[in-house]
PDB file of C-alpha atoms and ligand atoms in Angstrom:
ATOM      1  CA  MET A   1      46.339 232.008 108.431  1.00 97.00           C
ATOM      2  CA  LYS A   2      45.878 228.428 107.606  1.00 98.00           C
ATOM      3  CA  LEU A   3      42.593 225.759 106.675  1.00 98.00           C
ATOM      4  CA  LEU A   4      42.679 222.837 108.473  1.00 98.00           C
ATOM      5  CA  LYS A   5      40.154 221.125 106.957  1.00 98.00           C
ATOM      6  CA  THR A   6      40.506 216.786 108.607  1.00 98.00           C
ATOM      7  CA  ARG A   7      41.807 215.836 112.380  1.00 98.00           C
ATOM      8  CA  ALA A   8      45.068 215.009 111.049  1.00 98.00           C
ATOM      9  CA  GLU A   9      45.927 217.859 108.980  1.00 98.00           C
ATOM     10  CA  LEU A  10      44.977 219.381 112.833  1.00 98.00           C
ATOM     11  CA  ASN A  11      46.943 217.005 114.333  1.00 98.00           C
ATOM     12  CA  ASP A  12      50.620 217.224 111.520  1.00 98.00           C
ATOM     13  CA  GLU A  13      50.494 221.367 112.605  1.00 98.00           C
ATOM     14  CA  LEU A  14      50.128 221.410 115.812  1.00 98.00           C
ATOM     15  CA  GLU A  15      52.882 218.159 116.064  1.00 98.00           C
ATOM     16  CA  PRO A  16      55.372 220.924 116.389  1.00 98.00           C
ATOM     17  CA  PHE A  17      53.735 223.256 118.765  1.00 98.00           C
ATOM     18  CA  TRP A  18      52.530 220.585 121.141  1.00 98.00           C
ATOM     19  CA  LYS A  19      56.921 219.881 121.559  1.00 98.00           C
ATOM     20  CA  CYS A  20      57.816 222.989 121.434  1.00 97.00           C
ATOM     21  CA  ALA A  21      55.572 223.536 125.150  1.00 96.00           C
ATOM     22  CA  ALA A  22      53.782 226.410 122.543  1.00 97.00           C
ATOM     23  CA  ARG A  23      50.792 227.872 125.219  1.00 97.00           C
ATOM     24  CA  ILE A  24      47.886 227.485 122.528  1.00 97.00           C
ATOM     25  CA  SER A  25      44.569 228.765 122.678  1.00 98.00           C
ATOM     26  CA  LEU A  26      41.775 227.669 121.278  1.00 98.00           C
ATOM     27  CA  ILE A  27      38.396 229.485 119.918  1.00 98.00           C
ATOM     28  CA  PRO A  28      35.234 226.376 119.495  1.00 98.00           C
ATOM     29  CA  THR A  29      32.487 228.276 117.470  1.00 98.00           C
ATOM     30  CA  MET A  30      30.180 226.969 115.434  1.00 98.00           C
ATOM     31  CA  GLY A  31      31.081 229.871 112.850  1.00 98.00           C
ATOM     32  CA  ALA A  32      28.540 232.393 110.645  1.00 97.00           C
ATOM     33  CA  LEU A  33      31.031 234.499 112.410  1.00 97.00           C
ATOM     34  CA  HIS A  34      30.242 238.065 113.781  1.00 96.00           C
ATOM     35  CA  GLU A  35      32.400 240.081 116.567  1.00 97.00           C
ATOM     36  CA  GLY A  36      31.283 238.276 119.024  1.00 97.00           C
ATOM     37  CA  HIS A  37      33.961 235.537 117.707  1.00 97.00           C
ATOM     38  CA  MET A  38      36.947 237.841 117.122  1.00 97.00           C
ATOM     39  CA  SER A  39      36.046 239.692 120.460  1.00 98.00           C
ATOM     40  CA  LEU A  40      37.241 236.159 122.111  1.00 98.00           C
ATOM     41  CA  ALA A  41      40.148 235.941 119.732  1.00 97.00           C
ATOM     42  CA  ARG A  42      41.775 238.392 120.671  1.00 97.00           C
ATOM     43  CA  LEU A  43      41.793 237.262 124.940  1.00 97.00           C
ATOM     44  CA  CYS A  44      44.015 234.943 123.269  1.00 92.00           C
ATOM     45  CA  GLY A  45      48.249 236.307 124.992  1.00 89.00           C
ATOM     46  CA  PRO A  46      49.936 237.417 122.542  1.00 88.00           C
ATOM     47  CA  CYS A  47      52.209 234.385 121.348  1.00 85.00           C
ATOM     48  CA  ASP A  48      49.475 232.068 121.705  1.00 93.00           C
ATOM     49  CA  VAL A  49      49.168 229.801 119.000  1.00 98.00           C
ATOM     50  CA  ARG A  50      45.651 230.693 117.871  1.00 98.00           C
ATOM     51  CA  VAL A  51      43.515 227.709 116.700  1.00 98.00           C
ATOM     52  CA  LEU A  52      39.208 228.873 116.164  1.00 98.00           C
ATOM     53  CA  SER A  53      37.656 225.459 115.299  1.00 98.00           C
ATOM     54  CA  ILE A  54      34.460 226.547 112.795  1.00 98.00           C
ATOM     55  CA  PHE A  55      31.597 223.148 113.495  1.00 98.00           C
ATOM     56  CA  VAL A  56      27.984 223.783 113.123  1.00 98.00           C
ATOM     57  CA  ASN A  57      27.537 220.363 115.179  1.00 98.00           C
ATOM     58  CA  PRO A  58      24.589 218.573 114.624  1.00 97.00           C
ATOM     59  CA  THR A  59      23.973 216.660 117.728  1.00 97.00           C
ATOM     60  CA  GLN A  60      23.546 220.339 120.231  1.00 98.00           C
ATOM     61  CA  PHE A  61      20.357 220.808 117.770  1.00 97.00           C
ATOM     62  CA  GLY A  62      17.241 218.185 119.126  1.00 95.00           C
ATOM     63  CA  PRO A  63      14.800 216.860 116.057  1.00 93.00           C
ATOM     64  CA  ASN A  64      12.772 220.007 116.026  1.00 89.00           C
ATOM     65  CA  GLU A  65      15.158 223.000 116.392  1.00 93.00           C
ATOM     66  CA  ASP A  66      17.263 224.942 113.206  1.00 89.00           C
ATOM     67  CA  LEU A  67      20.082 222.437 112.197  1.00 96.00           C
ATOM     68  CA  THR A  68      19.428 223.228 108.304  1.00 95.00           C
ATOM     69  CA  ARG A  69      19.329 226.225 108.090  1.00 94.00           C
ATOM     70  CA  TYR A  70      22.097 227.777 110.743  1.00 96.00           C
ATOM     71  CA  PRO A  71      23.339 229.585 108.172  1.00 96.00           C
ATOM     72  CA  ARG A  72      27.246 229.347 106.834  1.00 97.00           C
ATOM     73  CA  THR A  73      29.204 232.034 106.330  1.00 97.00           C
ATOM     74  CA  LEU A  74      32.811 229.699 106.329  1.00 97.00           C
ATOM     75  CA  GLU A  75      34.494 232.386 103.115  1.00 98.00           C
ATOM     76  CA  ASN A  76      33.692 235.522 104.777  1.00 98.00           C
ATOM     77  CA  ASP A  77      34.689 233.964 108.319  1.00 98.00           C
ATOM     78  CA  ILE A  78      37.673 233.230 107.007  1.00 98.00           C
ATOM     79  CA  GLU A  79      38.530 235.949 105.473  1.00 98.00           C
ATOM     80  CA  LEU A  80      37.850 237.690 109.267  1.00 98.00           C
ATOM     81  CA  CYS A  81      40.435 235.023 110.914  1.00 98.00           C
ATOM     82  CA  GLU A  82      42.514 236.423 108.197  1.00 98.00           C
ATOM     83  CA  HIS A  83      42.013 239.230 108.789  1.00 97.00           C
ATOM     84  CA  GLU A  84      43.016 238.457 112.364  1.00 97.00           C
ATOM     85  CA  GLY A  85      46.097 236.525 112.097  1.00 96.00           C
ATOM     86  CA  ILE A  86      44.718 233.305 113.787  1.00 98.00           C
ATOM     87  CA  ASP A  87      47.330 230.827 112.635  1.00 98.00           C
ATOM     88  CA  PHE A  88      44.690 227.774 112.232  1.00 98.00           C
ATOM     89  CA  VAL A  89      40.976 227.310 111.650  1.00 98.00           C
ATOM     90  CA  PHE A  90      39.900 224.085 111.950  1.00 98.00           C
ATOM     91  CA  ALA A  91      36.560 223.032 110.442  1.00 98.00           C
ATOM     92  CA  PRO A  92      36.285 219.401 109.483  1.00 98.00           C
ATOM     93  CA  SER A  93      33.498 217.783 108.310  1.00 98.00           C
ATOM     94  CA  VAL A  94      30.663 216.015 110.477  1.00 97.00           C
ATOM     95  CA  ASP A  95      31.866 212.518 109.662  1.00 97.00           C
ATOM     96  CA  ASP A  96      35.289 213.165 110.148  1.00 97.00           C
ATOM     97  CA  MET A  97      34.909 214.672 113.973  1.00 97.00           C
ATOM     98  CA  TYR A  98      32.700 211.868 114.735  1.00 96.00           C
ATOM     99  CA  HIS A  99      34.626 208.541 112.645  1.00 91.00           C
ATOM    100  CA  SER A 100      33.361 206.743 116.216  1.00 86.00           C
ATOM    101  CA  ASP A 101      29.941 205.347 116.646  1.00 78.00           C
ATOM    102  CA  SER A 102      29.968 204.022 120.402  1.00 90.00           C
ATOM    103  CA  GLY A 103      27.110 206.057 121.639  1.00 92.00           C
ATOM    104  CA  ILE A 104      29.702 206.977 123.719  1.00 96.00           C
ATOM    105  CA  THR A 105      29.163 210.316 125.283  1.00 97.00           C
ATOM    106  CA  VAL A 106      29.501 213.427 128.228  1.00 98.00           C
ATOM    107  CA  ASN A 107      26.719 213.796 130.558  1.00 98.00           C
ATOM    108  CA  PRO A 108      25.968 217.378 132.123  1.00 98.00           C
ATOM    109  CA  GLY A 109      24.695 216.286 135.011  1.00 98.00           C
ATOM    110  CA  ALA A 110      21.714 218.119 136.736  1.00 97.00           C
ATOM    111  CA  MET A 111      22.407 221.441 135.848  1.00 98.00           C
ATOM    112  CA  GLY A 112      22.463 220.414 131.869  1.00 98.00           C
ATOM    113  CA  LYS A 113      18.756 220.034 132.466  1.00 98.00           C
ATOM    114  CA  VAL A 114      17.622 222.726 133.909  1.00 98.00           C
ATOM    115  CA  TRP A 115      16.583 225.610 131.814  1.00 98.00           C
ATOM    116  CA  GLU A 116      18.030 225.202 127.853  1.00 98.00           C
ATOM    117  CA  GLY A 117      18.322 221.648 128.953  1.00 98.00           C
ATOM    118  CA  ALA A 118      15.255 221.728 130.029  1.00 98.00           C
ATOM    119  CA  ILE A 119      13.292 223.119 126.459  1.00 97.00           C
ATOM    120  CA  ARG A 120      16.521 221.590 124.044  1.00 97.00           C
ATOM    121  CA  PRO A 121      16.714 218.013 125.711  1.00 97.00           C
ATOM    122  CA  GLY A 122      20.292 216.614 124.930  1.00 97.00           C
ATOM    123  CA  HIS A 123      21.912 219.805 123.977  1.00 98.00           C
ATOM    124  CA  PHE A 124      24.653 220.040 127.006  1.00 98.00           C
ATOM    125  CA  GLU A 125      24.856 216.311 126.343  1.00 98.00           C
ATOM    126  CA  GLY A 126      26.493 217.805 122.884  1.00 98.00           C
ATOM    127  CA  VAL A 127      27.772 219.932 123.922  1.00 98.00           C
ATOM    128  CA  LEU A 128      29.856 218.692 126.308  1.00 98.00           C
ATOM    129  CA  THR A 129      30.498 216.284 123.982  1.00 98.00           C
ATOM    130  CA  ILE A 130      32.293 218.096 121.152  1.00 98.00           C
ATOM    131  CA  VAL A 131      33.788 220.434 123.255  1.00 98.00           C
ATOM    132  CA  ALA A 132      35.470 217.529 124.646  1.00 98.00           C
ATOM    133  CA  LYS A 133      36.512 215.919 121.568  1.00 98.00           C
ATOM    134  CA  LEU A 134      37.886 219.291 120.542  1.00 98.00           C
ATOM    135  CA  LEU A 135      39.982 220.058 123.710  1.00 98.00           C
ATOM    136  CA  HIS A 136      41.588 216.535 123.183  1.00 98.00           C
ATOM    137  CA  LEU A 137      41.987 216.583 119.850  1.00 98.00           C
ATOM    138  CA  VAL A 138      44.393 220.526 119.797  1.00 98.00           C
ATOM    139  CA  ARG A 139      45.834 219.704 123.180  1.00 98.00           C
ATOM    140  CA  PRO A 140      44.853 224.189 124.420  1.00 98.00           C
ATOM    141  CA  ASP A 141      46.433 225.514 127.599  1.00 97.00           C
ATOM    142  CA  ALA A 142      43.222 228.080 127.186  1.00 97.00           C
ATOM    143  CA  ALA A 143      39.100 227.926 125.867  1.00 98.00           C
ATOM    144  CA  ASN A 144      38.041 231.059 125.095  1.00 98.00           C
ATOM    145  CA  PHE A 145      33.712 230.843 125.328  1.00 98.00           C
ATOM    146  CA  GLY A 146      31.407 233.861 125.057  1.00 98.00           C
ATOM    147  CA  GLU A 147      28.995 235.164 128.509  1.00 98.00           C
ATOM    148  CA  LYS A 148      26.045 235.004 126.034  1.00 98.00           C
ATOM    149  CA  ASP A 149      26.106 231.218 126.451  1.00 98.00           C
ATOM    150  CA  PHE A 150      26.215 231.042 130.588  1.00 98.00           C
ATOM    151  CA  GLN A 151      24.665 228.058 130.972  1.00 98.00           C
ATOM    152  CA  GLN A 152      27.106 226.244 128.128  1.00 98.00           C
ATOM    153  CA  LEU A 153      30.128 228.419 130.142  1.00 98.00           C
ATOM    154  CA  THR A 154      28.574 227.206 133.119  1.00 98.00           C
ATOM    155  CA  LEU A 155      28.528 223.527 132.578  1.00 98.00           C
ATOM    156  CA  ILE A 156      32.021 223.175 130.391  1.00 98.00           C
ATOM    157  CA  ARG A 157      33.442 224.923 133.429  1.00 98.00           C
ATOM    158  CA  ALA A 158      32.236 222.251 136.263  1.00 98.00           C
ATOM    159  CA  MET A 159      33.229 219.471 133.614  1.00 98.00           C
ATOM    160  CA  CYS A 160      36.629 220.575 133.106  1.00 98.00           C
ATOM    161  CA  ARG A 161      36.795 221.246 137.334  1.00 98.00           C
ATOM    162  CA  SER A 162      35.083 216.995 137.090  1.00 98.00           C
ATOM    163  CA  LEU A 163      37.311 215.732 134.809  1.00 98.00           C
ATOM    164  CA  ASP A 164      40.163 217.252 136.675  1.00 98.00           C
ATOM    165  CA  TRP A 165      41.325 218.492 132.502  1.00 97.00           C
ATOM    166  CA  PRO A 166      44.392 221.252 132.600  1.00 95.00           C
ATOM    167  CA  VAL A 167      42.921 223.293 130.557  1.00 97.00           C
ATOM    168  CA  SER A 168      41.451 226.926 131.552  1.00 96.00           C
ATOM    169  CA  ILE A 169      37.921 227.954 130.300  1.00 98.00           C
ATOM    170  CA  VAL A 170      38.279 231.879 129.724  1.00 98.00           C
ATOM    171  CA  ALA A 171      35.369 233.762 129.129  1.00 98.00           C
ATOM    172  CA  GLY A 172      34.559 237.238 126.843  1.00 98.00           C
ATOM    173  CA  GLN A 173      31.500 239.540 127.838  1.00 97.00           C
ATOM    174  CA  THR A 174      28.831 239.484 125.793  1.00 98.00           C
ATOM    175  CA  LEU A 175      29.187 241.697 123.153  1.00 98.00           C
ATOM    176  CA  ARG A 176      26.505 244.361 122.052  1.00 98.00           C
ATOM    177  CA  GLU A 177      24.235 245.909 119.472  1.00 98.00           C
ATOM    178  CA  SER A 178      23.866 249.288 119.969  1.00 98.00           C
ATOM    179  CA  ASP A 179      19.909 249.504 121.138  1.00 98.00           C
ATOM    180  CA  GLY A 180      22.025 246.303 123.759  1.00 98.00           C
ATOM    181  CA  LEU A 181      20.754 243.198 121.705  1.00 98.00           C
ATOM    182  CA  ALA A 182      23.357 240.615 122.077  1.00 98.00           C
ATOM    183  CA  MET A 183      24.903 239.828 118.893  1.00 98.00           C
ATOM    184  CA  SER A 184      24.285 236.193 117.621  1.00 97.00           C
ATOM    185  CA  SER A 185      24.213 234.475 114.815  1.00 95.00           C
ATOM    186  CA  ARG A 186      21.053 233.908 114.425  1.00 94.00           C
ATOM    187  CA  ASN A 187      20.235 237.238 115.001  1.00 97.00           C
ATOM    188  CA  ARG A 188      19.701 237.810 111.195  1.00 96.00           C
ATOM    189  CA  PHE A 189      17.187 235.265 110.775  1.00 96.00           C
ATOM    190  CA  LEU A 190      14.497 237.895 113.105  1.00 98.00           C
ATOM    191  CA  LYS A 191      12.758 239.876 110.027  1.00 98.00           C
ATOM    192  CA  GLU A 192      12.323 244.253 110.823  1.00 98.00           C
ATOM    193  CA  SER A 193       9.245 244.266 113.390  1.00 97.00           C
ATOM    194  CA  GLU A 194      10.153 241.553 115.473  1.00 98.00           C
ATOM    195  CA  ARG A 195      14.219 243.109 115.285  1.00 98.00           C
ATOM    196  CA  ALA A 196      12.850 246.596 116.437  1.00 97.00           C
ATOM    197  CA  GLN A 197      10.985 244.044 119.128  1.00 98.00           C
ATOM    198  CA  ALA A 198      14.585 242.124 120.233  1.00 98.00           C
ATOM    199  CA  SER A 199      15.868 244.283 122.730  1.00 98.00           C
ATOM    200  CA  VAL A 200      12.942 243.336 124.756  1.00 98.00           C
ATOM    201  CA  LEU A 201      15.313 240.872 126.880  1.00 98.00           C
ATOM    202  CA  TYR A 202      17.989 243.297 127.475  1.00 98.00           C
ATOM    203  CA  LYS A 203      15.914 245.552 129.102  1.00 98.00           C
ATOM    204  CA  ALA A 204      14.560 243.686 130.916  1.00 98.00           C
ATOM    205  CA  LEU A 205      17.311 241.930 132.090  1.00 98.00           C
ATOM    206  CA  LEU A 206      18.179 245.873 132.760  1.00 98.00           C
ATOM    207  CA  THR A 207      14.950 246.468 134.381  1.00 98.00           C
ATOM    208  CA  GLY A 208      15.901 243.143 136.981  1.00 98.00           C
ATOM    209  CA  ARG A 209      19.000 244.352 138.207  1.00 98.00           C
ATOM    210  CA  ASP A 210      18.465 247.650 138.710  1.00 98.00           C
ATOM    211  CA  LEU A 211      16.205 246.472 140.930  1.00 98.00           C
ATOM    212  CA  ILE A 212      18.133 243.665 142.583  1.00 98.00           C
ATOM    213  CA  ARG A 213      20.766 246.381 143.361  1.00 97.00           C
ATOM    214  CA  SER A 214      18.377 249.260 144.703  1.00 97.00           C
ATOM    215  CA  GLY A 215      17.500 246.771 147.666  1.00 97.00           C
ATOM    216  CA  GLU A 216      15.477 243.907 146.012  1.00 98.00           C
ATOM    217  CA  ARG A 217      15.884 240.584 147.526  1.00 97.00           C
ATOM    218  CA  ASP A 218      12.239 238.521 146.774  1.00 98.00           C
ATOM    219  CA  VAL A 219      13.313 236.685 143.324  1.00 98.00           C
ATOM    220  CA  GLU A 220      10.019 236.374 142.654  1.00 98.00           C
ATOM    221  CA  LYS A 221       9.107 239.947 143.114  1.00 98.00           C
ATOM    222  CA  VAL A 222      12.537 240.863 139.917  1.00 98.00           C
ATOM    223  CA  LYS A 223      10.494 238.305 138.101  1.00 98.00           C
ATOM    224  CA  GLN A 224       7.311 239.449 137.238  1.00 98.00           C
ATOM    225  CA  ILE A 225       8.989 243.180 137.132  1.00 98.00           C
ATOM    226  CA  MET A 226      11.026 241.589 134.370  1.00 98.00           C
ATOM    227  CA  LEU A 227       8.076 239.396 133.152  1.00 98.00           C
ATOM    228  CA  ALA A 228       5.469 243.129 133.014  1.00 98.00           C
ATOM    229  CA  ASP A 229       8.782 244.433 130.518  1.00 97.00           C
ATOM    230  CA  VAL A 230       9.309 242.111 128.019  1.00 98.00           C
ATOM    231  CA  SER A 231       5.245 242.565 127.849  1.00 97.00           C
ATOM    232  CA  LYS A 232       5.393 245.688 126.680  1.00 94.00           C
ATOM    233  CA  SER A 233       6.628 243.523 122.657  1.00 95.00           C
ATOM    234  CA  ALA A 234       3.011 242.356 121.570  1.00 95.00           C
ATOM    235  CA  ASP A 235       5.654 239.617 119.962  1.00 97.00           C
ATOM    236  CA  ALA A 236       7.713 238.453 122.332  1.00 98.00           C
ATOM    237  CA  GLN A 237       7.115 234.618 124.043  1.00 98.00           C
ATOM    238  CA  VAL A 238       9.424 234.175 126.937  1.00 98.00           C
ATOM    239  CA  GLU A 239      10.607 230.457 127.384  1.00 98.00           C
ATOM    240  CA  TYR A 240      11.863 232.020 130.908  1.00 98.00           C
ATOM    241  CA  LEU A 241      12.969 234.608 132.631  1.00 98.00           C
ATOM    242  CA  THR A 242      14.191 234.761 136.692  1.00 98.00           C
ATOM    243  CA  GLY A 243      17.273 234.195 138.672  1.00 98.00           C
ATOM    244  CA  VAL A 244      20.277 232.108 139.859  1.00 98.00           C
ATOM    245  CA  ASN A 245      22.646 231.195 141.898  1.00 97.00           C
ATOM    246  CA  SER A 246      25.517 231.535 139.060  1.00 96.00           C
ATOM    247  CA  GLU A 247      27.408 228.478 140.377  1.00 95.00           C
ATOM    248  CA  THR A 248      24.658 226.063 140.624  1.00 96.00           C
ATOM    249  CA  LEU A 249      21.797 227.756 138.099  1.00 98.00           C
ATOM    250  CA  VAL A 250      19.041 226.780 140.876  1.00 98.00           C
ATOM    251  CA  GLU A 251      16.679 229.622 141.374  1.00 98.00           C
ATOM    252  CA  GLU A 252      16.650 230.687 144.835  1.00 97.00           C
ATOM    253  CA  ALA A 253      13.777 232.251 147.107  1.00 98.00           C
ATOM    254  CA  ILE A 254      16.704 235.599 148.146  1.00 98.00           C
ATOM    255  CA  VAL A 255      18.653 237.159 145.445  1.00 97.00           C
ATOM    256  CA  PRO A 256      22.005 235.170 146.532  1.00 96.00           C
ATOM    257  CA  GLU A 257      24.987 237.841 146.859  1.00 95.00           C
ATOM    258  CA  ASN A 258      26.597 235.650 143.028  1.00 96.00           C
ATOM    259  CA  ALA A 259      23.299 236.423 141.525  1.00 97.00           C
ATOM    260  CA  ARG A 260      22.442 235.444 137.291  1.00 98.00           C
ATOM    261  CA  LEU A 261      19.681 237.507 135.706  1.00 98.00           C
ATOM    262  CA  ILE A 262      19.385 234.882 132.657  1.00 98.00           C
ATOM    263  CA  GLY A 263      15.785 234.480 130.684  1.00 98.00           C
ATOM    264  CA  ALA A 264      14.998 233.509 127.093  1.00 98.00           C
ATOM    265  CA  ILE A 265      12.297 234.723 124.680  1.00 98.00           C
ATOM    266  CA  ARG A 266      10.450 233.837 120.812  1.00 98.00           C
ATOM    267  CA  LEU A 267      10.070 235.654 119.024  1.00 98.00           C
ATOM    268  CA  GLY A 268       8.922 234.232 115.440  1.00 96.00           C
ATOM    269  CA  SER A 269      11.326 231.495 115.308  1.00 95.00           C
ATOM    270  CA  VAL A 270      13.838 233.036 116.659  1.00 96.00           C
ATOM    271  CA  ARG A 271      15.179 232.026 120.108  1.00 97.00           C
ATOM    272  CA  LEU A 272      16.729 234.594 121.691  1.00 98.00           C
ATOM    273  CA  ILE A 273      18.712 234.455 124.837  1.00 98.00           C
ATOM    274  CA  ASP A 274      20.552 237.188 127.251  1.00 98.00           C
ATOM    275  CA  ASN A 275      22.032 236.930 131.134  1.00 98.00           C
ATOM    276  CA  MET A 276      23.533 239.969 133.315  1.00 98.00           C
ATOM    277  CA  ALA A 277      25.246 239.548 136.482  1.00 97.00           C
ATOM    278  CA  VAL A 278      23.670 241.772 139.361  1.00 97.00           C
ATOM    279  CA  TYR A 279      26.535 242.896 140.747  1.00 92.00           C
ATOM    280  CA  ASP A 280      30.411 243.445 138.509  1.00 81.00           C
ATOM    281  CA  ALA A 281      32.859 240.465 139.788  1.00 68.00           C
TER     282      ALA A 281
HETATM  283  O1  PAF B 301      28.906 228.048 121.403  1.00 56.31           O
HETATM  284  C1  PAF B 301      29.133 227.175 120.320  1.00 56.31           C
HETATM  285  O2  PAF B 301      28.602 227.449 119.370  1.00 56.31           O
HETATM  286  C2  PAF B 301      29.071 225.811 120.786  1.00 56.31           C
HETATM  287  O3  PAF B 301      27.723 225.528 121.556  1.00 56.31           O
HETATM  288  C3  PAF B 301      30.210 225.790 120.718  1.00 56.31           C
HETATM  289  C4  PAF B 301      30.883 225.852 122.102  1.00 56.31           C
HETATM  290  C5  PAF B 301      31.169 226.062 119.203  1.00 56.31           C
HETATM  291  C6  PAF B 301      30.296 224.022 121.358  1.00 56.31           C
HETATM  292  O4  PAF B 301      29.294 223.221 119.270  1.00 56.31           O
END
């Protein structure tokens, strides 16, 4: 495993692989790696050159968000990548990544303004811009993203489709703790009492899914029952919890065939997001 700290080093190392048309896979992360990230790395083909990027991207954090406290655990991340047999870890500095301040960014369109985008204005503009930059720098054949950030995944797919980007976007299933809580780098900030309540979101999504599977079609009714589930937790505050069309992210009155249940709650200072397909693909 080689650690590459600049775009120039990345370019030098990847050049021979581009020349011989080797298959390259990119796993973009913000570090604080856990089993969820490693499972994304394992989705690559056996002969792929695997590049895992670690970059806490400041442009996707709002002014009152957790950029400074976002966990940075580079040494541990490198150990995990070594153990996993990752070929290159690309961990550039902010100055190196944002060397040009032209102000040109990727506009995520209407799908970037709802749900997470409504609560975190500018977030998806930051995400798509950094993902676009990483795709250009690494020139991978495939890039792997977790389904846990479902809106992010949908937007990245839409960006690549809209901009005719010849890269396959590979989705990795959400990995969960034993009580169902989706793995996330931010879970470490949950206090003990909050951690004990944190699986409430997963359980509400399961309730919603089962309700639809047993025939309920009214999205409003599904929402109310999921909300009642979350209200069993004394501290969880719901930001949104609903069912959407998984391609458009629009909440429709009647549950669509491709419905995805999505939700975000706050427990103390921690935001938790999660989602679930209603029917297996
Ligand atoms: O999901 C993440 O960790 C980040 O949003 C990503 C895709 C690496 C962009 O910074």
